[in-house]
Amino acid sequence: MLAFGRFAVPLVTIFIGIALGHQTPQHETLIDPRTRYPASYTLPVQGFPGLQSNWNPRPDCGEHSYVGHGRLRGRRALITGGDSGMGRAIAIAFAREGADVAFNYLAVEESDARETVSFIRAAGQKAFTIPGDLRNESFCADLVHRAAASLGGLDIVVSHAGYAFEQAYIGNHSTESFEQTLRTNVYAPFFIARAAAPLLPPGSSLIFTASDVAIGGNARLVDYAATKAMLVSFTRSLALQLWPFGIRVNAVAPGGTLTNFLTTQGETTESINGAVSMTPAGRLAQPVEVAPAYVDLAEGINSFASGSVYGANGPTGGF
Ligand SMILES: *[C@@H]1O[C@H](CO)[C@@H](O)[C@H](O)[C@H]1NC(C)=O
Ligand SMILES: *[C@@H]1O[C@H](CO)[C@@H](O)[C@H](O)[C@H]1NC(C)=O
C-alpha cells in the first residue's frame, strides 16, 4: 500500500505530462562554486594568440557541460574571438540556446575555430567563420556586413576579442604594444559598433567585454585596464544613444579566466598558480562560467538591461 502510494504521484505526473505534451521537469543539481573546478593550472608554453588545443587539461568552454534552454531561439549572433576561451564558450552557449552564430578569429587560429564550428553545428545551428585581424578598420566593417549577409540579419553582436601584454614598468612600455592593445580593445569595438548599429533591429543587443581591472586597476596592465575602462564608459554612453533605436548596449566584466589570454599576457604555470592562490576565490573562472552573463544580456526578456556592466569575476570586490 505504502509502496503504491509512493509511486502513485510520479506516475500520475508522467501521465499528465504526456497528456499535456511536455516532459516532467527535472531538478537542476546545486552547483558548489568553490569546488566545481580544480584550483591549480598547467599553462601551455605559447605566445600570442595561442591555441586551445595546446592545453592539457583544456579550459572548459561548455563543450560537454553547457545545457541550453531555448532562450535565444531564432537569434542571429556575431561574436569576435569565437575560436577559443570565453568567445568559444559564448558561441557554444548561444548555439545551445538556439541562435545561429557567425564568429571571427585570426587565421592562425583556424584549427580552434573548426572545433567551435563543430559544436555549433552539433547543436543544430548554423555556423559561419570570418577570419581576419580586427585592428584593420575596413575588415571590421566587412566582418559585420558579411555576418549579416550569412545569417540573414543580425540581432546580437558580441565585440569580445581583446589583447593584453603585461608590462611591469611604463619606462619600458613599447609604443607597438600600447598600439596593439588600443587598436584591438578600443578601435575595433568602435568600428564594429559603428557598422552594426544601422543593421540592428529594435530588440537587438550589443555586448562588449570589459574587465574587473577597468575599475580595480592592475599594475602590470596599465594600458589594458584603461581600454576596459573606456569600454565601460562607451557602453554606458552608447546605451543612451541607441535606446531610441531599441538597441540595448551592455558589457560583461570577467575577472581572471582560464584561456589563451593568460599566455598572451605573459603568464606562466608558476606565475598563475602563485597569483591565483592569493585571490579571495582561490581559483580562476572557467570560460563556461562567464558565458551565462552574455546569454542573459542577449535574451530579449532582459528588456530593461541597457547601459549595464554585468560582473562574472568571483568575489573579488569588483563589479
Ligand atoms: C584590411 O581589410 C580589408 C577588408 O577585409 C582587406 O581587403 C585588406 O587587405 C586588409 N588590409 C590588411 C593590411 O590586411
Ligand atoms: C626595463 O627594461 C630593462 C631592459 O630590458 C630591464 O633591465 C629593467 O629591469 C626593466 N625595468 C623594470 C622596472 O621592469
Tab-separated table of C-alpha atoms and ligand atoms in Angstrom:
chain	number	residue	atom	x	y	z
A	1	MET	CA	0.000	0.000	0.000
A	2	LEU	CA	2.747	2.356	1.092
A	3	ALA	CA	4.883	1.462	-1.929
A	4	PHE	CA	1.936	2.020	-4.208
A	5	GLY	CA	1.336	5.376	-2.508
A	6	ARG	CA	4.908	6.430	-3.184
A	7	PHE	CA	4.726	5.569	-6.856
A	8	ALA	CA	1.270	6.955	-7.446
A	9	VAL	CA	2.314	10.612	-7.640
A	10	PRO	CA	5.169	10.286	-10.167
A	11	LEU	CA	3.058	8.033	-12.403
A	12	VAL	CA	0.171	10.495	-12.372
A	13	THR	CA	2.630	13.317	-13.087
A	14	ILE	CA	4.057	11.433	-16.057
A	15	PHE	CA	0.570	10.705	-17.452
A	16	ILE	CA	-0.428	14.355	-17.086
A	17	GLY	CA	2.882	15.360	-18.692
A	18	ILE	CA	2.267	13.101	-21.672
A	19	ALA	CA	-1.326	14.303	-21.953
A	20	LEU	CA	-0.198	17.946	-21.970
A	21	GLY	CA	2.602	17.206	-24.434
A	22	HIS	CA	5.586	18.178	-22.277
A	23	GLN	CA	8.157	16.357	-20.215
A	24	THR	CA	8.221	16.100	-16.457
A	25	PRO	CA	10.554	18.918	-15.325
A	26	GLN	CA	13.880	17.764	-13.946
A	27	HIS	CA	15.624	19.209	-10.930
A	28	GLU	CA	18.780	21.209	-11.572
A	29	THR	CA	21.590	19.965	-9.360
A	30	LEU	CA	23.015	22.566	-6.984
A	31	ILE	CA	26.487	23.659	-8.123
A	32	ASP	CA	29.023	24.488	-5.401
A	33	PRO	CA	31.109	27.359	-6.877
A	34	ARG	CA	34.075	26.594	-4.603
A	35	THR	CA	34.632	23.059	-5.776
A	36	ARG	CA	33.137	22.987	-9.274
A	37	TYR	CA	36.611	23.185	-10.846
A	38	PRO	CA	40.147	22.437	-9.665
A	39	ALA	CA	42.280	25.356	-8.454
A	40	SER	CA	45.648	24.506	-9.946
A	41	TYR	CA	46.620	25.056	-13.540
A	42	THR	CA	49.080	23.988	-16.202
A	43	LEU	CA	49.562	26.673	-18.856
A	44	PRO	CA	50.983	25.735	-22.247
A	45	VAL	CA	54.180	27.485	-23.304
A	46	GLN	CA	52.929	29.576	-26.222
A	47	GLY	CA	52.866	33.176	-27.385
A	48	PHE	CA	50.137	35.288	-28.944
A	49	PRO	CA	47.486	34.307	-29.822
A	50	GLY	CA	47.827	30.691	-28.631
A	51	LEU	CA	45.671	27.658	-29.270
A	52	GLN	CA	43.119	25.906	-27.083
A	53	SER	CA	44.426	22.596	-28.437
A	54	ASN	CA	47.801	23.228	-26.756
A	55	TRP	CA	46.194	22.922	-23.299
A	56	ASN	CA	46.192	19.798	-21.147
A	57	PRO	CA	43.801	19.745	-19.425
A	58	ARG	CA	41.790	22.139	-21.558
A	59	PRO	CA	39.714	25.049	-20.274
A	60	ASP	CA	36.000	24.237	-20.036
A	61	CYS	CA	34.174	26.202	-22.739
A	62	GLY	CA	30.971	24.264	-22.160
A	63	GLU	CA	31.706	21.689	-24.860
A	64	HIS	CA	30.393	18.933	-22.579
A	65	SER	CA	28.874	20.987	-19.771
A	66	TYR	CA	26.633	23.825	-21.042
A	67	VAL	CA	22.934	22.925	-21.222
A	68	GLY	CA	20.684	25.228	-23.260
A	69	HIS	CA	17.027	26.042	-22.619
A	70	GLY	CA	15.973	27.635	-25.935
A	71	ARG	CA	16.495	31.162	-24.594
A	72	LEU	CA	17.869	32.569	-27.899
A	73	ARG	CA	15.772	30.611	-30.370
A	74	GLY	CA	15.861	32.245	-33.820
A	75	ARG	CA	18.511	34.821	-32.887
A	76	ARG	CA	21.464	35.622	-35.195
A	77	ALA	CA	24.706	36.422	-33.422
A	78	LEU	CA	28.126	37.731	-34.380
A	79	ILE	CA	30.959	37.093	-31.895
A	80	THR	CA	34.548	38.300	-32.250
A	81	GLY	CA	37.215	35.970	-30.874
A	82	GLY	CA	34.903	32.951	-31.018
A	83	ASP	CA	37.543	30.305	-31.701
A	84	SER	CA	38.620	29.609	-28.117
A	85	GLY	CA	38.282	30.633	-24.495
A	86	MET	CA	35.366	32.844	-23.484
A	87	GLY	CA	34.439	33.586	-27.109
A	88	ARG	CA	34.070	29.859	-27.766
A	89	ALA	CA	32.058	29.446	-24.562
A	90	ILE	CA	29.737	32.268	-25.684
A	91	ALA	CA	29.401	30.700	-29.159
A	92	ILE	CA	28.545	27.273	-27.734
A	93	ALA	CA	26.102	28.737	-25.191
A	94	PHE	CA	24.356	30.864	-27.850
A	95	ALA	CA	24.059	27.865	-30.204
A	96	ARG	CA	22.678	25.610	-27.459
A	97	GLU	CA	20.167	28.372	-26.645
A	98	GLY	CA	19.021	28.245	-30.282
A	99	ALA	CA	20.991	31.020	-32.053
A	100	ASP	CA	22.828	30.805	-35.369
A	101	VAL	CA	26.379	32.107	-34.949
A	102	ALA	CA	28.969	33.830	-37.131
A	103	PHE	CA	32.309	34.349	-35.480
A	104	ASN	CA	35.685	35.938	-36.103
A	105	TYR	CA	39.230	34.897	-35.157
A	106	LEU	CA	42.753	35.222	-36.524
A	107	ALA	CA	43.638	32.993	-39.486
A	108	VAL	CA	46.319	31.192	-37.424
A	109	GLU	CA	43.551	30.068	-35.036
A	110	GLU	CA	41.727	28.127	-37.785
A	111	SER	CA	42.083	24.710	-36.080
A	112	ASP	CA	40.442	26.016	-32.881
A	113	ALA	CA	37.738	27.700	-34.965
A	114	ARG	CA	36.930	24.386	-36.684
A	115	GLU	CA	36.230	22.836	-33.279
A	116	THR	CA	33.906	25.668	-32.297
A	117	VAL	CA	32.058	25.240	-35.599
A	118	SER	CA	31.559	21.540	-34.915
A	119	PHE	CA	29.941	22.309	-31.540
A	120	ILE	CA	27.634	24.970	-33.014
A	121	ARG	CA	26.526	22.588	-35.772
A	122	ALA	CA	26.095	19.703	-33.321
A	123	ALA	CA	23.616	21.957	-31.505
A	124	GLY	CA	21.619	22.081	-34.761
A	125	GLN	CA	22.523	25.709	-35.541
A	126	LYS	CA	24.226	27.412	-38.472
A	127	ALA	CA	27.874	28.429	-38.072
A	128	PHE	CA	29.826	30.885	-40.245
A	129	THR	CA	33.526	31.657	-39.840
A	130	ILE	CA	35.025	35.014	-40.797
A	131	PRO	CA	38.769	35.090	-40.040
A	132	GLY	CA	40.622	38.393	-40.019
A	133	ASP	CA	42.513	40.960	-37.972
A	134	LEU	CA	40.289	43.366	-36.025
A	135	ARG	CA	42.984	46.051	-35.995
A	136	ASN	CA	42.061	46.604	-39.642
A	137	GLU	CA	39.261	49.199	-39.881
A	138	SER	CA	37.840	48.042	-43.200
A	139	PHE	CA	37.932	44.421	-42.074
A	140	CYS	CA	35.728	45.281	-39.061
A	141	ALA	CA	33.057	46.810	-41.297
A	142	ASP	CA	33.412	43.906	-43.722
A	143	LEU	CA	33.030	41.428	-40.861
A	144	VAL	CA	29.733	42.927	-39.707
A	145	HIS	CA	28.302	43.043	-43.244
A	146	ARG	CA	29.412	39.507	-44.104
A	147	ALA	CA	27.988	38.174	-40.835
A	148	ALA	CA	24.642	39.875	-41.512
A	149	ALA	CA	24.591	38.535	-45.088
A	150	SER	CA	25.404	34.955	-43.980
A	151	LEU	CA	22.933	34.909	-41.106
A	152	GLY	CA	20.159	36.777	-42.933
A	153	GLY	CA	20.411	39.687	-40.469
A	154	LEU	CA	21.902	40.349	-37.060
A	155	ASP	CA	20.284	40.777	-33.659
A	156	ILE	CA	23.143	40.032	-31.263
A	157	VAL	CA	26.667	41.429	-31.627
A	158	VAL	CA	29.321	40.481	-29.083
A	159	SER	CA	32.508	42.514	-29.524
A	160	HIS	CA	34.635	40.272	-27.373
A	161	ALA	CA	38.179	39.788	-28.733
A	162	GLY	CA	40.868	41.620	-26.798
A	163	TYR	CA	44.603	41.922	-26.386
A	164	ALA	CA	46.905	42.437	-23.395
A	165	PHE	CA	50.594	42.128	-22.734
A	166	GLU	CA	51.911	42.646	-19.234
A	167	GLN	CA	54.480	45.394	-18.712
A	168	ALA	CA	55.746	45.977	-15.199
A	169	TYR	CA	57.189	49.458	-15.796
A	170	ILE	CA	55.938	52.292	-18.008
A	171	GLY	CA	59.505	53.359	-18.787
A	172	ASN	CA	59.813	50.087	-20.724
A	173	HIS	CA	56.359	50.113	-22.342
A	174	SER	CA	56.708	49.986	-26.140
A	175	THR	CA	54.523	52.039	-28.462
A	176	GLU	CA	53.862	48.888	-30.536
A	177	SER	CA	52.444	47.012	-27.549
A	178	PHE	CA	50.388	50.038	-26.469
A	179	GLU	CA	49.015	50.416	-30.007
A	180	GLN	CA	48.094	46.761	-30.378
A	181	THR	CA	46.171	46.948	-27.099
A	182	LEU	CA	44.308	50.114	-28.100
A	183	ARG	CA	43.580	49.046	-31.682
A	184	THR	CA	42.167	45.691	-30.565
A	185	ASN	CA	40.299	46.767	-27.428
A	186	VAL	CA	39.140	50.295	-28.291
A	187	TYR	CA	39.189	50.919	-32.040
A	188	ALA	CA	37.775	47.529	-33.095
A	189	PRO	CA	34.717	47.720	-30.776
A	190	PHE	CA	34.100	51.246	-32.118
A	191	PHE	CA	34.427	50.095	-35.751
A	192	ILE	CA	32.154	47.112	-35.117
A	193	ALA	CA	29.508	49.099	-33.240
A	194	ARG	CA	29.521	51.768	-35.941
A	195	ALA	CA	28.992	49.192	-38.700
A	196	ALA	CA	26.430	47.156	-36.734
A	197	ALA	CA	24.145	49.873	-35.343
A	198	PRO	CA	22.421	50.673	-38.682
A	199	LEU	CA	21.730	46.948	-39.210
A	200	LEU	CA	20.369	46.113	-35.758
A	201	PRO	CA	16.566	45.987	-35.399
A	202	PRO	CA	14.710	47.101	-32.247
A	203	GLY	CA	15.125	44.386	-29.608
A	204	SER	CA	18.682	43.583	-30.573
A	205	SER	CA	21.605	43.508	-28.189
A	206	LEU	CA	25.155	44.821	-28.426
A	207	ILE	CA	27.561	43.401	-25.838
A	208	PHE	CA	31.156	44.385	-25.068
A	209	THR	CA	33.692	42.596	-22.902
A	210	ALA	CA	35.070	44.847	-20.167
A	211	SER	CA	37.087	43.527	-17.197
A	212	ASP	CA	37.241	43.754	-13.426
A	213	VAL	CA	40.544	45.654	-13.860
A	214	ALA	CA	38.628	48.527	-15.539
A	215	ILE	CA	37.727	49.760	-12.054
A	216	GLY	CA	40.161	47.873	-9.830
A	217	GLY	CA	43.312	48.629	-11.854
A	218	ASN	CA	46.306	46.378	-12.366
A	219	ALA	CA	49.947	47.455	-12.005
A	220	ARG	CA	51.114	45.255	-14.893
A	221	LEU	CA	48.228	46.039	-17.276
A	222	VAL	CA	48.015	49.836	-17.312
A	223	ASP	CA	47.054	50.182	-20.983
A	224	TYR	CA	44.763	47.152	-20.992
A	225	ALA	CA	42.943	48.288	-17.838
A	226	ALA	CA	42.480	51.739	-19.362
A	227	THR	CA	40.956	50.267	-22.542
A	228	LYS	CA	38.483	48.306	-20.437
A	229	ALA	CA	37.526	51.457	-18.527
A	230	MET	CA	36.916	53.073	-21.902
A	231	LEU	CA	34.597	50.206	-22.824
A	232	VAL	CA	32.614	50.683	-19.610
A	233	SER	CA	32.126	54.359	-20.420
A	234	PHE	CA	31.466	53.623	-24.107
A	235	THR	CA	28.816	51.057	-23.116
A	236	ARG	CA	27.038	53.494	-20.813
A	237	SER	CA	27.023	56.341	-23.356
A	238	LEU	CA	26.166	54.204	-26.379
A	239	ALA	CA	23.281	52.679	-24.412
A	240	LEU	CA	21.852	56.204	-24.029
A	241	GLN	CA	22.423	56.999	-27.697
A	242	LEU	CA	20.924	53.756	-29.078
A	243	TRP	CA	17.933	53.364	-26.723
A	244	PRO	CA	15.754	55.410	-29.134
A	245	PHE	CA	16.560	52.755	-31.763
A	246	GLY	CA	15.509	49.926	-29.430
A	247	ILE	CA	19.063	48.582	-29.236
A	248	ARG	CA	20.298	47.552	-25.796
A	249	VAL	CA	24.023	48.052	-25.102
A	250	ASN	CA	25.764	46.331	-22.206
A	251	ALA	CA	29.082	44.866	-21.128
A	252	VAL	CA	30.297	41.864	-19.187
A	253	ALA	CA	33.272	42.312	-16.858
A	254	PRO	CA	35.043	38.993	-16.334
A	255	GLY	CA	37.906	38.512	-13.904
A	256	GLY	CA	40.780	36.059	-14.232
A	257	THR	CA	39.629	33.277	-16.548
A	258	LEU	CA	41.449	30.211	-17.820
A	259	THR	CA	42.076	30.997	-21.502
A	260	ASN	CA	44.846	31.618	-24.041
A	261	PHE	CA	44.645	35.230	-22.942
A	262	LEU	CA	46.775	34.353	-19.908
A	263	THR	CA	49.681	33.129	-22.032
A	264	THR	CA	49.253	36.080	-24.402
A	265	GLN	CA	49.653	38.375	-21.396
A	266	GLY	CA	52.879	36.607	-20.476
A	267	GLU	CA	51.623	34.411	-17.601
A	268	THR	CA	53.204	31.016	-16.913
A	269	THR	CA	52.161	27.964	-14.888
A	270	GLU	CA	54.244	29.217	-11.943
A	271	SER	CA	53.090	32.837	-12.056
A	272	ILE	CA	49.400	31.996	-12.420
A	273	ASN	CA	49.275	29.407	-9.648
A	274	GLY	CA	51.057	31.835	-7.321
A	275	ALA	CA	48.726	34.723	-8.166
A	276	VAL	CA	45.512	32.699	-8.008
A	277	SER	CA	46.303	31.206	-4.599
A	278	MET	CA	46.231	34.740	-3.170
A	279	THR	CA	42.807	35.692	-4.595
A	280	PRO	CA	39.663	35.555	-2.435
A	281	ALA	CA	38.067	32.954	-4.717
A	282	GLY	CA	41.201	30.816	-4.733
A	283	ARG	CA	40.643	29.821	-8.334
A	284	LEU	CA	40.151	31.215	-11.838
A	285	ALA	CA	36.870	31.187	-13.730
A	286	GLN	CA	36.421	28.644	-16.468
A	287	PRO	CA	35.142	30.214	-19.723
A	288	VAL	CA	31.791	28.407	-19.402
A	289	GLU	CA	31.139	30.207	-16.108
A	290	VAL	CA	31.317	33.591	-17.854
A	291	ALA	CA	29.069	32.712	-20.832
A	292	PRO	CA	25.724	32.849	-18.918
A	293	ALA	CA	26.112	36.617	-18.381
A	294	TYR	CA	26.245	37.086	-22.173
A	295	VAL	CA	23.168	34.875	-22.618
A	296	ASP	CA	21.304	36.966	-20.024
A	297	LEU	CA	22.188	40.214	-21.795
A	298	ALA	CA	21.350	38.817	-25.245
A	299	GLU	CA	17.943	37.426	-24.257
A	300	GLY	CA	15.026	39.647	-25.243
A	301	ILE	CA	13.242	39.100	-21.929
A	302	ASN	CA	16.018	41.180	-20.295
A	303	SER	CA	14.404	44.217	-21.910
A	304	PHE	CA	15.398	46.861	-19.345
A	305	ALA	CA	19.071	45.901	-19.125
A	306	SER	CA	20.922	48.608	-21.018
A	307	GLY	CA	23.996	50.583	-20.036
A	308	SER	CA	24.806	47.827	-17.536
A	309	VAL	CA	28.064	46.093	-16.738
A	310	TYR	CA	27.495	42.547	-15.518
A	311	GLY	CA	30.144	41.057	-13.298
A	312	ALA	CA	31.355	37.499	-13.771
A	313	ASN	CA	34.542	37.709	-11.786
A	314	GLY	CA	34.146	35.877	-8.479
A	315	PRO	CA	34.189	37.534	-5.056
A	316	THR	CA	36.996	39.974	-5.784
A	317	GLY	CA	35.154	43.148	-4.833
A	318	GLY	CA	34.930	44.202	-8.483
A	319	PHE	CA	31.716	44.988	-10.414
B	1	LIG	C1	42.021	45.071	-44.347
B	1	LIG	O1	40.726	44.521	-44.572
B	1	LIG	C2	40.284	44.649	-45.921
B	1	LIG	C3	38.827	44.216	-45.952
B	1	LIG	O2	38.661	42.914	-45.419
B	1	LIG	C4	41.212	43.863	-46.837
B	1	LIG	O3	40.797	43.992	-48.157
B	1	LIG	C5	42.627	44.367	-46.661
B	1	LIG	O4	43.520	43.551	-47.408
B	1	LIG	C6	43.037	44.355	-45.186
B	1	LIG	N1	44.330	45.016	-45.026
B	1	LIG	C7	45.378	44.418	-44.472
B	1	LIG	C8	46.595	45.268	-44.315
B	1	LIG	O5	45.360	43.264	-44.102
B	2	LIG	C1	63.228	47.777	-18.045
B	2	LIG	O1	63.934	47.105	-19.078
B	2	LIG	C2	65.313	46.914	-18.776
B	2	LIG	C3	65.986	46.387	-20.035
B	2	LIG	O2	65.338	45.224	-20.504
B	2	LIG	C4	65.443	45.975	-17.583
B	2	LIG	O3	66.774	45.762	-17.261
B	2	LIG	C5	64.704	46.573	-16.405
B	2	LIG	O4	64.695	45.652	-15.326
B	2	LIG	C6	63.273	46.930	-16.772
B	2	LIG	N1	62.660	47.670	-15.677
B	2	LIG	C7	61.609	47.226	-14.989
B	2	LIG	C8	61.213	48.064	-13.813
B	2	LIG	O5	60.991	46.230	-15.275
